[in-house]
Tab-separated table of C-alpha atoms in Angstrom:
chain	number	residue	atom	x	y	z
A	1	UNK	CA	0.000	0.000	0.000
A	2	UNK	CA	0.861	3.616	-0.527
A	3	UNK	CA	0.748	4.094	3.542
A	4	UNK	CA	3.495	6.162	4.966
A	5	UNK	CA	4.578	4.285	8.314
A	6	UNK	CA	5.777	6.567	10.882
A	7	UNK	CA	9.277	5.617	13.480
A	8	UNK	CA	9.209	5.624	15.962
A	9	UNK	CA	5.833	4.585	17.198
A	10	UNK	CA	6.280	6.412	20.502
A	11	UNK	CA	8.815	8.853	22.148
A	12	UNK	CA	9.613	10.422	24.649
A	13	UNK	CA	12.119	13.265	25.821
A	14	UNK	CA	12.733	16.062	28.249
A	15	UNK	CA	11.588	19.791	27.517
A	16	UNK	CA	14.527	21.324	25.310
A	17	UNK	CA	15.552	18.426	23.610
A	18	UNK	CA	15.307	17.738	20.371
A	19	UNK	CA	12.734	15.464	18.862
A	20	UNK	CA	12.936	13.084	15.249
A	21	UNK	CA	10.740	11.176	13.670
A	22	UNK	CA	10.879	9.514	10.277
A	23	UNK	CA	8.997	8.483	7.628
A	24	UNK	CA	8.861	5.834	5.181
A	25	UNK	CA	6.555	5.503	1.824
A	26	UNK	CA	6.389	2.828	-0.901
A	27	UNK	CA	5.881	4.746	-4.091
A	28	UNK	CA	6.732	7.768	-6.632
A	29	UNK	CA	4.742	10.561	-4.636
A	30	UNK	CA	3.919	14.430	-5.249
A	31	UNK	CA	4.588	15.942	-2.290
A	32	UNK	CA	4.459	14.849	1.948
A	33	UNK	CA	3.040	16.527	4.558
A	34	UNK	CA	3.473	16.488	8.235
A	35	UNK	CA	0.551	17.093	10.359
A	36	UNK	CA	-0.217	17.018	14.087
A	37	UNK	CA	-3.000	16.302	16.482
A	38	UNK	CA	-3.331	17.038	19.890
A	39	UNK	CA	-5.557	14.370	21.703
A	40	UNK	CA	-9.302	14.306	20.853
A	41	UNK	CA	-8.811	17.278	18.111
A	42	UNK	CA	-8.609	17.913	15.075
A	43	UNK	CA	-5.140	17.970	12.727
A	44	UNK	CA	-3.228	20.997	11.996
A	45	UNK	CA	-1.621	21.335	9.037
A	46	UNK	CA	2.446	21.653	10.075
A	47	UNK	CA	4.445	21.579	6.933
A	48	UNK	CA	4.657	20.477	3.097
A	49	UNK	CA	7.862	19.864	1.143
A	50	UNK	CA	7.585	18.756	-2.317
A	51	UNK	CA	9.215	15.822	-4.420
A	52	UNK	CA	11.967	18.248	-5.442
A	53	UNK	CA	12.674	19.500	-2.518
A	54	UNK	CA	15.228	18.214	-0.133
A	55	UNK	CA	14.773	20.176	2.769
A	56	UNK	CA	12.452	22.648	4.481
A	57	UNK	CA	12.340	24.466	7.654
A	58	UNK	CA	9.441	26.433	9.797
A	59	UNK	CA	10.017	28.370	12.845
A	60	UNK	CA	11.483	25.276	15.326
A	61	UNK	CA	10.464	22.475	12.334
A	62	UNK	CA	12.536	20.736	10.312
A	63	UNK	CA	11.712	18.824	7.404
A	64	UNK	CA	14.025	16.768	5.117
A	65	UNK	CA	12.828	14.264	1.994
A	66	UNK	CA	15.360	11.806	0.529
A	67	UNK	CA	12.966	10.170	-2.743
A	68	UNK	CA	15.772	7.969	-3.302
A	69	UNK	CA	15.295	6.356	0.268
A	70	UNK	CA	11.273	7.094	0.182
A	71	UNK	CA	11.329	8.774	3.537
A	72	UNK	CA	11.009	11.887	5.400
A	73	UNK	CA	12.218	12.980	8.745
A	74	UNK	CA	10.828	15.826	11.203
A	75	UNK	CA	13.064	17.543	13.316
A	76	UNK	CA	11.331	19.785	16.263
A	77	UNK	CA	14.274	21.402	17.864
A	78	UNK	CA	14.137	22.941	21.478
A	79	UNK	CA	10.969	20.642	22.023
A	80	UNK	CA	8.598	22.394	24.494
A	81	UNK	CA	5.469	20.582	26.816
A	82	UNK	CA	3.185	21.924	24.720
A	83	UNK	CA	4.876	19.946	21.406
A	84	UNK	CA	3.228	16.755	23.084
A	85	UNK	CA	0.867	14.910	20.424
A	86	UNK	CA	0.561	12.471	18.092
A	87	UNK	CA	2.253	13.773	14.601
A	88	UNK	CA	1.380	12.124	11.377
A	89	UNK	CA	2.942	12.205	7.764
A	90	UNK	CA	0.337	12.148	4.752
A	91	UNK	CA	2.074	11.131	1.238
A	92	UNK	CA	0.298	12.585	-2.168
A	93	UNK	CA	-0.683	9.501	-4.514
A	94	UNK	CA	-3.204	10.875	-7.482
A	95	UNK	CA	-6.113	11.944	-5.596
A	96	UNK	CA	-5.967	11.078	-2.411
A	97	UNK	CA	-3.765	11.446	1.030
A	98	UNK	CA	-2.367	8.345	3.095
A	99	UNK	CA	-1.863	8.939	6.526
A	100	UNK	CA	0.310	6.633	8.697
A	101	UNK	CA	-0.243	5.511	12.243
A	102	UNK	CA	1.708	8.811	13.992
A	103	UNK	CA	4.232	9.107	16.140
A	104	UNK	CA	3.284	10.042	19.828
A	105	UNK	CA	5.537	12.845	21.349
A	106	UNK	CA	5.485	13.242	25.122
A	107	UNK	CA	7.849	16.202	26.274
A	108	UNK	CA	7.961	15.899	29.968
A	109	UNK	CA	8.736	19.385	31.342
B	1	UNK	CA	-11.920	33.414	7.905
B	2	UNK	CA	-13.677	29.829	9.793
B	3	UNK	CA	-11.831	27.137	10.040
B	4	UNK	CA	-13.329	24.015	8.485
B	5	UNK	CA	-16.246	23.081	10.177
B	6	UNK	CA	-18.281	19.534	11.286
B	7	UNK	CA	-20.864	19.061	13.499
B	8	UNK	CA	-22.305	17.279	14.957
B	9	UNK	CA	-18.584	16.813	17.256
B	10	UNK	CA	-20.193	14.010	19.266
B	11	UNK	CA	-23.474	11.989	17.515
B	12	UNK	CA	-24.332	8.530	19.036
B	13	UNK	CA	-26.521	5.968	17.104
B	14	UNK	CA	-28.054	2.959	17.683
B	15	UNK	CA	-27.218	-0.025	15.384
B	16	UNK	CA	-29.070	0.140	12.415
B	17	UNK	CA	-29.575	3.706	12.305
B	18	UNK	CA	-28.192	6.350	10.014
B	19	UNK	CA	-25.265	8.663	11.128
B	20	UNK	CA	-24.782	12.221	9.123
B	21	UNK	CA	-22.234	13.975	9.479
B	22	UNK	CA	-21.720	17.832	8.298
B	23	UNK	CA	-18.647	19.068	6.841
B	24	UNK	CA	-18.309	22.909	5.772
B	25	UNK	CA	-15.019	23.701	3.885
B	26	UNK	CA	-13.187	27.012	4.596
B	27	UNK	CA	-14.301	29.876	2.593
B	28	UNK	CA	-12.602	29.812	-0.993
B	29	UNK	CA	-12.339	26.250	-0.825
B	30	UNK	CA	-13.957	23.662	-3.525
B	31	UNK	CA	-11.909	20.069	-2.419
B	32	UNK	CA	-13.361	17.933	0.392
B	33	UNK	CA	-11.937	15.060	1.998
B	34	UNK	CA	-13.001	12.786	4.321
B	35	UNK	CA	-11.286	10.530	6.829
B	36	UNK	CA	-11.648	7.597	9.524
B	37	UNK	CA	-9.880	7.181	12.093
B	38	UNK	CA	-10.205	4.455	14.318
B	39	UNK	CA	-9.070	4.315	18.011
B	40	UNK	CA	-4.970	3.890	17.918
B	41	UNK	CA	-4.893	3.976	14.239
B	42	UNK	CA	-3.957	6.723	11.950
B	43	UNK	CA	-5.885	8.520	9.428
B	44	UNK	CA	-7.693	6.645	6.956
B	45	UNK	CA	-8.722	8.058	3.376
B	46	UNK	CA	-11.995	7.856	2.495
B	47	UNK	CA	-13.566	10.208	-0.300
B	48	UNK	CA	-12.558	12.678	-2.454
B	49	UNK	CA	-15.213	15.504	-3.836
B	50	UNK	CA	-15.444	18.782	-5.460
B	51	UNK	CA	-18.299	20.487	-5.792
B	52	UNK	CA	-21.415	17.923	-7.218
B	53	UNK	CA	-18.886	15.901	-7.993
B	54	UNK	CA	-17.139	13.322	-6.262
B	55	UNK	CA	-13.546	12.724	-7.732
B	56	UNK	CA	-12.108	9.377	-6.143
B	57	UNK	CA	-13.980	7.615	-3.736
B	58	UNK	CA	-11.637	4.357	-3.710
B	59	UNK	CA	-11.872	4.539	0.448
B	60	UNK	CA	-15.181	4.204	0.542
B	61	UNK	CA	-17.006	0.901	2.185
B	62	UNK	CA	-19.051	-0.254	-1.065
B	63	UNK	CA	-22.053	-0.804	1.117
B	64	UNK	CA	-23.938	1.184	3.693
B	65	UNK	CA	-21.914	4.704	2.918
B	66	UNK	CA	-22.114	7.702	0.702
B	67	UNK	CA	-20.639	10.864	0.347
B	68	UNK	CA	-22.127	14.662	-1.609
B	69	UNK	CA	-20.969	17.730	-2.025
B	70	UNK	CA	-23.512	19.935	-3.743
B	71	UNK	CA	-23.402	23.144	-4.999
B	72	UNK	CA	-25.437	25.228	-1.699
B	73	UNK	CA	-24.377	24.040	1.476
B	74	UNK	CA	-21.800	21.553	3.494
B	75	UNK	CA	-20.443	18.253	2.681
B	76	UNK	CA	-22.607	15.242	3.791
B	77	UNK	CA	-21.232	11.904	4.961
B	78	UNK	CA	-24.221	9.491	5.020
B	79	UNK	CA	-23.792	5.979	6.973
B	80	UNK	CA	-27.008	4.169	6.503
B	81	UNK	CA	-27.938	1.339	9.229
B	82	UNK	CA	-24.533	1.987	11.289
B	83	UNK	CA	-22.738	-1.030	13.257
B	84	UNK	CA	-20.520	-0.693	16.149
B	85	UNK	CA	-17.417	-1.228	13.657
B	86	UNK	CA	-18.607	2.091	12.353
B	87	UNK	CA	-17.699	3.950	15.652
B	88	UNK	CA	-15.243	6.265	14.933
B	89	UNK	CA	-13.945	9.872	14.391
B	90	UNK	CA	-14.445	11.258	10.973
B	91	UNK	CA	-12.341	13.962	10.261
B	92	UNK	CA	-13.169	16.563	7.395
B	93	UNK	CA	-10.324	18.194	5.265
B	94	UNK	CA	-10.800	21.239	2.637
B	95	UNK	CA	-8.288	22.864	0.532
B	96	UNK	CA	-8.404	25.531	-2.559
B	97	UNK	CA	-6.898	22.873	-4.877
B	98	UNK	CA	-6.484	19.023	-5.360
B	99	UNK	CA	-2.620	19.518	-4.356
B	100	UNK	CA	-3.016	21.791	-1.807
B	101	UNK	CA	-2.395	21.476	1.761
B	102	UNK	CA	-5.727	20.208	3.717
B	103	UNK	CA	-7.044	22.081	6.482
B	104	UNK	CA	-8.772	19.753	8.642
B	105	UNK	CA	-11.969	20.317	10.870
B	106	UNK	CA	-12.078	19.112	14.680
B	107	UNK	CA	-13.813	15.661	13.399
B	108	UNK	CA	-16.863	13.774	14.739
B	109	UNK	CA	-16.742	11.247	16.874
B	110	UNK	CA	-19.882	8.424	16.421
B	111	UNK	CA	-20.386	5.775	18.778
B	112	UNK	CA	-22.769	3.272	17.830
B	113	UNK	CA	-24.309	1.326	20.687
């Protein structure tokens, strides 16, 4: 499937520290997106890097895309408490969006 | 400018009863999306529309579900004679274009008892 899986499943660091997670994808795609929900909302839109792009950046978010490796990592650097959620990449495959299972940050203060 | 919007947030059904839920895109937007998500599992795609039409519906079940967008007013996601499998936040997306980023509204969670 065109799922993108995310790595790790969980983590878990102190406030300051910074926090990566990665992800992987199976096929030729147009674009990925990082997203992030805090429990019981809704997603927020965090960041979008295209297939010819290798690298992206957003206030404390850091986004790189390797299409020869299929995967994506997301760097939040100088993590705070209030980073704590589940974050979710979304790859673009004709028409549609696949989301993977998240990654779910804790920042302990 | 709102947000994308759904409502009802919370809607409980019996089994065998329909669910609908209500999706209005942000303004300027013509793409809807809809998603499941189940509990501990990630996002999954269900339907694709623009306006009156719908563009991919591949995540669609085959049976029971049903998705519009029509000219005047929100985005309906119809689940006819609901099961407790069907308990579950659907989540709403909107953007201006198909390869746009999605703005996504604060879902609604059905429980079917």
């Amino acid at each position: 499937s065109q799922q993108g899986e995310e790595d790790p499943q969980a983590l878990s660091i102190q406030e300051g520290e910074n926090a990566t997670m990665n992800c992987s994808y199976k096929t030729s795609i147009n674009n990925l997106q990082w997203y992030r929900q805090n429990s019981g909302r809704g997603l927020v839109h965090l960041i979008l890097i295209r297939s010819n792009e290798r690298e992206k950046h957003s206030g404390r978010l850091r986004v790189t895309l390797d299409t020869s490796k299929k995967s994506s990592s997301l760097l939040i650097t100088a993590s705070r408490a209030a980073d704590t959620a589940s974050y979710f990449c979304a790859t673009d495959a004709r028409n549609q969006f696949y989301f993977g299972t998240g990654t779910s940050l804790t920042v302990i203060p | 400018n709102a947000g994308v919007m759904q409502n009802p947030r919370h809607l409980v059904r019996r089994r065998g009863q329909e669910a609908r839920l209500r999706c209005s895109p942000m303004k300027g937007h013509s793409h809807v999306y809809w998603y499941r998500q189940l509990p501990e599992e990630g996002l999954k795609f269900m339907v694709y529309l623009q306006k009156e039409n719908i563009i991919d519906e591949s995540g669609m079940p085959k049976e029971r579900f049903s998705a519009e967008f029509p000219k005047e007013g929100p985005s309906i996601l119809r689940i006819q004679q609901v099961v407790r499998g069907d308990s579950a936040a659907y989540f709403c997306a909107s953007s201006p274009g198909g390869r746009d980023e999605q703005y996504f509204g604060p879902g609604t969670r059905l429980t079917v008892t």
